PDB file of C-alpha atoms in Angstrom:
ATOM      1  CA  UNK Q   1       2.814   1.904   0.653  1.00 76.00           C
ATOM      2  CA  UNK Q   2       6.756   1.176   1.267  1.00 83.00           C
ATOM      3  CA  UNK Q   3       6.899   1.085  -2.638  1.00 86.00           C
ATOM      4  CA  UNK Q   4       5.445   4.400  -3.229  1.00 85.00           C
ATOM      5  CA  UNK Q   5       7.378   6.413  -0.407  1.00 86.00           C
ATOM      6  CA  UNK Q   6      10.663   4.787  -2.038  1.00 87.00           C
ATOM      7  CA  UNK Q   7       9.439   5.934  -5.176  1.00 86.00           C
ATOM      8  CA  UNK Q   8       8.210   9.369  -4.047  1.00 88.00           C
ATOM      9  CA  UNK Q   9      11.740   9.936  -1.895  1.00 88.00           C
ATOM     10  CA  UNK Q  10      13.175   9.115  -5.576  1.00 89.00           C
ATOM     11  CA  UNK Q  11      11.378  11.318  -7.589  1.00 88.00           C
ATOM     12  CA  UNK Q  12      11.267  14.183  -5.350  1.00 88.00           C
ATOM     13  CA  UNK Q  13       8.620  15.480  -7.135  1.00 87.00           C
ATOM     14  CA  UNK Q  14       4.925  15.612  -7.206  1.00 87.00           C
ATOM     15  CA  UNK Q  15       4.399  14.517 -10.916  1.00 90.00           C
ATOM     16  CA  UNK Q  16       6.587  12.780 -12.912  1.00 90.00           C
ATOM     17  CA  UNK Q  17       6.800  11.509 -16.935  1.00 90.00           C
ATOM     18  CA  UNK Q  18       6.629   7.783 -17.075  1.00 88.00           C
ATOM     19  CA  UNK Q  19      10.543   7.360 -18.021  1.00 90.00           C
ATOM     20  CA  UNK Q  20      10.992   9.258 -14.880  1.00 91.00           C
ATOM     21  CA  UNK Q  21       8.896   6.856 -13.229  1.00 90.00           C
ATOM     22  CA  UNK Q  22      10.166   3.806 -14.642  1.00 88.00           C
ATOM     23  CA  UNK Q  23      13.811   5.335 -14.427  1.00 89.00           C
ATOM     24  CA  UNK Q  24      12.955   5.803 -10.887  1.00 89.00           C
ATOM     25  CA  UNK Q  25      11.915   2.054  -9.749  1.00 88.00           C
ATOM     26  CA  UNK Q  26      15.005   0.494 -11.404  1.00 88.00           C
ATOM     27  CA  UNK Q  27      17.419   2.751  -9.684  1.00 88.00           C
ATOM     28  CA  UNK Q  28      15.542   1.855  -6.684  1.00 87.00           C
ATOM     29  CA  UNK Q  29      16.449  -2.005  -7.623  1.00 87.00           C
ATOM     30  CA  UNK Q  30      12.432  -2.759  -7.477  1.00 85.00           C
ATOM     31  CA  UNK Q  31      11.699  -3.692 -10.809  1.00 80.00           C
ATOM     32  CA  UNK Q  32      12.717  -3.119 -14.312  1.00 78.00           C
ATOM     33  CA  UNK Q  33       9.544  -2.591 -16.159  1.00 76.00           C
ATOM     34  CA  UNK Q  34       8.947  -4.588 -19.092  1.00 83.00           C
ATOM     35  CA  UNK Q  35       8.397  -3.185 -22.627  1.00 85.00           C
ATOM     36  CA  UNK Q  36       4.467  -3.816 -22.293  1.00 87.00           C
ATOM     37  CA  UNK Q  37       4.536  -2.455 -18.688  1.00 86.00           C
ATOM     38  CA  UNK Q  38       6.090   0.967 -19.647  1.00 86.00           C
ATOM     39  CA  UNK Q  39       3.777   1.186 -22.478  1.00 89.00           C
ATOM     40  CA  UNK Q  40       0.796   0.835 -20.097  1.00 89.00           C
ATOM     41  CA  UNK Q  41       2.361   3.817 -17.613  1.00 87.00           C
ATOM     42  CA  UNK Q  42       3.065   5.510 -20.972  1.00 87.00           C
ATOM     43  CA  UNK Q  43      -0.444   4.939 -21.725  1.00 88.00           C
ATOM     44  CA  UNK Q  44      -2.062   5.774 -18.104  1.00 85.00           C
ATOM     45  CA  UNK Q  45      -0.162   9.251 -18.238  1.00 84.00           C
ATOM     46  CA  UNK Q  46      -2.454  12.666 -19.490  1.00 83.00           C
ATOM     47  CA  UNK Q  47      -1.634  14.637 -23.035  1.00 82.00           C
ATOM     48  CA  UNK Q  48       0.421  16.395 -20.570  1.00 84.00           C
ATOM     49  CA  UNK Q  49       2.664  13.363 -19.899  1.00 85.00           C
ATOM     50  CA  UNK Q  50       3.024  13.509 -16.123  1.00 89.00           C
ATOM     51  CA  UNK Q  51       1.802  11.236 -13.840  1.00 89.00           C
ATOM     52  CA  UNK Q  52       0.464  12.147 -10.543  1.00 87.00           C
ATOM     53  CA  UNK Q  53       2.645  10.424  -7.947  1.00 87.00           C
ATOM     54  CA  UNK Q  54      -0.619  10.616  -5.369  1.00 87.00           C
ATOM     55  CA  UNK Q  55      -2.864  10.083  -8.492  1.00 87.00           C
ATOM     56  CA  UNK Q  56      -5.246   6.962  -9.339  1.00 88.00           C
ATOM     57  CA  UNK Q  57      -3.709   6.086 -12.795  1.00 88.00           C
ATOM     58  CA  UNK Q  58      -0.174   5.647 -11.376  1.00 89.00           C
ATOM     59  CA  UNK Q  59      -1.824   3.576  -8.392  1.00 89.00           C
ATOM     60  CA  UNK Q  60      -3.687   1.492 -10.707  1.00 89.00           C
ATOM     61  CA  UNK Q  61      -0.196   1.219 -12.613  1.00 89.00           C
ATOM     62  CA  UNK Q  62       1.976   0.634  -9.355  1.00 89.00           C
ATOM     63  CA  UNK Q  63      -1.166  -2.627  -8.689  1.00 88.00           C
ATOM     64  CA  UNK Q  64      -0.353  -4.084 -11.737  1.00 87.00           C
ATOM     65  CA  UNK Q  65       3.077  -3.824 -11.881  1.00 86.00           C
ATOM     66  CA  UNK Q  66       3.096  -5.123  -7.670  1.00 85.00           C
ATOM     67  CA  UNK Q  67      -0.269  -7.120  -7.272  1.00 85.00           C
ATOM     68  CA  UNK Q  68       0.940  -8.318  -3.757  1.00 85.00           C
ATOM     69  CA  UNK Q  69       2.635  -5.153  -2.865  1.00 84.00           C
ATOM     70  CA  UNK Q  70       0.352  -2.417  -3.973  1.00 84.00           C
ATOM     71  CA  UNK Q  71      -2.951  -2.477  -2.964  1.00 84.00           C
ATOM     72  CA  UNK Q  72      -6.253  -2.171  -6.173  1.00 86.00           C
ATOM     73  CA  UNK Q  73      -6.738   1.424  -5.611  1.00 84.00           C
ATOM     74  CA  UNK Q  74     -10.662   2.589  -5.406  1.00 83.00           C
ATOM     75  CA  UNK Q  75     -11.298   5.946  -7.664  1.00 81.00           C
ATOM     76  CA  UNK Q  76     -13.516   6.617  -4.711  1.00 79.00           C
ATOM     77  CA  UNK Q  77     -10.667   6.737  -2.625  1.00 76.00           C
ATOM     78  CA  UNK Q  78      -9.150   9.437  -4.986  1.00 76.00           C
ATOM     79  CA  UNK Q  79     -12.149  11.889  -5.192  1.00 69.00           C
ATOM     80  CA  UNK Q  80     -12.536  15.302  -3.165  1.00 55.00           C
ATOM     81  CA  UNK Q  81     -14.258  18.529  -3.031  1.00 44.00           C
ATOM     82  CA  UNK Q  82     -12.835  19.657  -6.768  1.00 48.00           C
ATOM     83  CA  UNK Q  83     -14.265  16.457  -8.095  1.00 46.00           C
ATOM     84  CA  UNK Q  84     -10.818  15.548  -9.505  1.00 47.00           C
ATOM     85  CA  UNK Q  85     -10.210  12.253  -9.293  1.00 47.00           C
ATOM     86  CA  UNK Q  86      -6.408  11.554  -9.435  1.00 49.00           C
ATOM     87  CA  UNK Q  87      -5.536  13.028  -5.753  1.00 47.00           C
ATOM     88  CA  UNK Q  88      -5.376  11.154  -2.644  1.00 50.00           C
ATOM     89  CA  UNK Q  89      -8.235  12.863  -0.446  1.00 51.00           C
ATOM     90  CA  UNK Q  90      -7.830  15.485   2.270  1.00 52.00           C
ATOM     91  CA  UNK Q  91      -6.316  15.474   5.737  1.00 51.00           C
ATOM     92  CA  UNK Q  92      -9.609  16.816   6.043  1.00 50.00           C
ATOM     93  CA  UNK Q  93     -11.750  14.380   4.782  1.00 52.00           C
ATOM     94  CA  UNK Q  94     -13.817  11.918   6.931  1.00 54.00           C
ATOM     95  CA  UNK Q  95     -12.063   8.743   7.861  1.00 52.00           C
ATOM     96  CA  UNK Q  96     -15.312   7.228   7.775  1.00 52.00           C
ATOM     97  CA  UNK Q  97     -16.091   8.182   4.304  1.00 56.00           C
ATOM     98  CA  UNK Q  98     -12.394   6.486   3.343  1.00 54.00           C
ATOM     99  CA  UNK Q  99     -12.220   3.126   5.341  1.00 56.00           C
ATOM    100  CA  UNK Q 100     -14.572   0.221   6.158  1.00 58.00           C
ATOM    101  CA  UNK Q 101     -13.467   0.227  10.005  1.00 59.00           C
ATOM    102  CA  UNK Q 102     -16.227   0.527  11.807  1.00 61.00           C
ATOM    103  CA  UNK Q 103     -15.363   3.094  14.760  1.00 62.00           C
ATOM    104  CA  UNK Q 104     -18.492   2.457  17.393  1.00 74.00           C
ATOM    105  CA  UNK Q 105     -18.380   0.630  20.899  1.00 75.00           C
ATOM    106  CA  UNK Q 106     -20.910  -0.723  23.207  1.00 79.00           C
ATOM    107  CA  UNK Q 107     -21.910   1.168  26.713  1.00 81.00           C
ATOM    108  CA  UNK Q 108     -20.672  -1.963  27.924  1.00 83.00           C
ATOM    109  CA  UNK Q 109     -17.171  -1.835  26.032  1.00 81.00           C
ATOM    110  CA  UNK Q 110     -16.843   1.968  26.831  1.00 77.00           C
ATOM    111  CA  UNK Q 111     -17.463   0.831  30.687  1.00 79.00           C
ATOM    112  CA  UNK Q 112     -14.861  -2.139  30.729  1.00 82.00           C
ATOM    113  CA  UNK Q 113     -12.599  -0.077  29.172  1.00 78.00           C
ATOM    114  CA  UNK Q 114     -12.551   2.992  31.945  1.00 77.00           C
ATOM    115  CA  UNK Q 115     -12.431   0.218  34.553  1.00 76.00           C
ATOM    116  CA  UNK Q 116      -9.253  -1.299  33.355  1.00 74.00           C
ATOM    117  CA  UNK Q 117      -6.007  -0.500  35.197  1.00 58.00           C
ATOM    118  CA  UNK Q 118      -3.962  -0.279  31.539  1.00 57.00           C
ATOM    119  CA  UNK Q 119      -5.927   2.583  29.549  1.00 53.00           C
ATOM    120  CA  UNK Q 120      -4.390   4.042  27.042  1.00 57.00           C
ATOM    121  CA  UNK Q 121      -1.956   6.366  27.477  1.00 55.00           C
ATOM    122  CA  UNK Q 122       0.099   7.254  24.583  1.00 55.00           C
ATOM    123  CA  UNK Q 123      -1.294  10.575  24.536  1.00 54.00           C
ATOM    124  CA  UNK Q 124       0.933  11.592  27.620  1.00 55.00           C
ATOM    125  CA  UNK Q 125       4.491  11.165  28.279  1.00 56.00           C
ATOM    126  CA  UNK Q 126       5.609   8.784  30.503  1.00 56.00           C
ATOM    127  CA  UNK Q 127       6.866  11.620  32.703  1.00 55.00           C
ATOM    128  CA  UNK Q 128       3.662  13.563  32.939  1.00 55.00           C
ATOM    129  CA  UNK Q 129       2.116   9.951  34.438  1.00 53.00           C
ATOM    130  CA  UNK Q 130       5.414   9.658  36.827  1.00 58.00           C
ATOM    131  CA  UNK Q 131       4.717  13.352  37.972  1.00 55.00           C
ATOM    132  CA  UNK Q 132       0.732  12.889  38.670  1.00 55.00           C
ATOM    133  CA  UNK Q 133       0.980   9.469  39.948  1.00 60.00           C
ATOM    134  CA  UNK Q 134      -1.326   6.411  39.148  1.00 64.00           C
ATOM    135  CA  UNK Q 135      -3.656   7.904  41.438  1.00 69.00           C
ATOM    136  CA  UNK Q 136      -5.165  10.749  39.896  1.00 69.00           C
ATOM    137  CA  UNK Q 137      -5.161   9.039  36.675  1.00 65.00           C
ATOM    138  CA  UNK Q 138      -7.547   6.454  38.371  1.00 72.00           C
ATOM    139  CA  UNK Q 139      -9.555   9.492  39.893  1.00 74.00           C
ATOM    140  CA  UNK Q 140     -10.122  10.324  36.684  1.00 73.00           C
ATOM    141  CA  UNK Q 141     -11.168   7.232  35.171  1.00 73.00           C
ATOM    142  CA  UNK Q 142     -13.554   6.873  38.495  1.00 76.00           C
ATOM    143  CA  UNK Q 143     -15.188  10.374  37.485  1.00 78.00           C
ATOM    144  CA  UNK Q 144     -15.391   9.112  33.810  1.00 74.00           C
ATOM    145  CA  UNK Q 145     -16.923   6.215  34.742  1.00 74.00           C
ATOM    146  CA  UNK Q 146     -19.369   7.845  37.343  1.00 75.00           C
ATOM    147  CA  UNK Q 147     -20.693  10.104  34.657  1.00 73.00           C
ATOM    148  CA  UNK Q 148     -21.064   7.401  32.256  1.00 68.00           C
ATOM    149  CA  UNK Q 149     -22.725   5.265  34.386  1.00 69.00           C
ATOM    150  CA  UNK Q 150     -24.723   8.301  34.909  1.00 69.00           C
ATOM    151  CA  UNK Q 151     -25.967   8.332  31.122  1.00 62.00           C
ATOM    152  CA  UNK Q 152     -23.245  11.099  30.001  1.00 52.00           C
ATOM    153  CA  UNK Q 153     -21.669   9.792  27.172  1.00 51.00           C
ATOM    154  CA  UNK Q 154     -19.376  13.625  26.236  1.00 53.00           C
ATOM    155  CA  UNK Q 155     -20.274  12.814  22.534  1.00 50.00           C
ATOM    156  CA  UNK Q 156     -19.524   9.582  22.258  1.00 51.00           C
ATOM    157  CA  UNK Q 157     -21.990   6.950  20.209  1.00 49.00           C
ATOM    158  CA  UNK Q 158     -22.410   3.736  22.165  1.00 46.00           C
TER     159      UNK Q 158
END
């Protein structure tokens, strides 16, 4: 990831001819490519000669030339609604559909979690917490938990 912001930031652009690319990476003092690593980028690149930045072949390219660094890039990762497969998906796309996390939580874990004095609040500034006080944030964990332990779960799958 830190490799292909550095290289994106260098480029400036959203394709790029492998020269630029390798040009690009040695400026950046990350690697100078090797004869049979250019030729491979060389290689990966369309009859049109430009590389995708966001695309699969440079991503496979950027894995071999940085095993550790750059993850193996999935082509399923790189699919979307066009059914072009050298873009990164959508903002739009489901998360689910991209990751393996698995984004579920007991009743149980839902419960403990409303109970606990140190929920999360990163969604509100520290301020806005000052100015309502502690206790009408734990009002408001009370209700939560009252209608949960009621059976309403507001959309949630537990």
């Amino acid at each position: 990831e830190a490799i292909l912001d550095s290289l994106e930031g260098a480029l400036r652009a959203s394709e790029a001819t492998a020269p630029q690319i390798a040009g690009a990476l040695a400026r950046l003092g990350l690697l100078e490519p090797s004869a049979a690593l250019l030729a491979e980028l060389e290689g990966a690149a369309p009859r049109s000669g430009r590389l995708a930045v966001h695309g699969l072949a440079l991503a496979r390219w950027l894995h071999r030339a940085f095993p550790q660094e750059c993850p193996r890039p999935r082509a399923a990762d790189f699919q979307h609604h066009s059914g072009d497969s050298d873009e990164l998906p959508e903002a739009t796309g489901e998360f689910q559909a991209v990751v393996d996390i698995p984004v579920t939580a007991s009743k149980a874990e839902l419960l403990e979690e409303l109970q606990t004095d140190s929920g999360n609040t990163s969604f509100a500034p520290a301020s806005e917490i000052a100015a309502e006080g502690l206790d009408a944030v734990k009002a408001a964990a009370a209700k939560a938990l009252a209608e949960a332990s009621a059976g309403s779960t507001r959309g949630l799958k537990v």
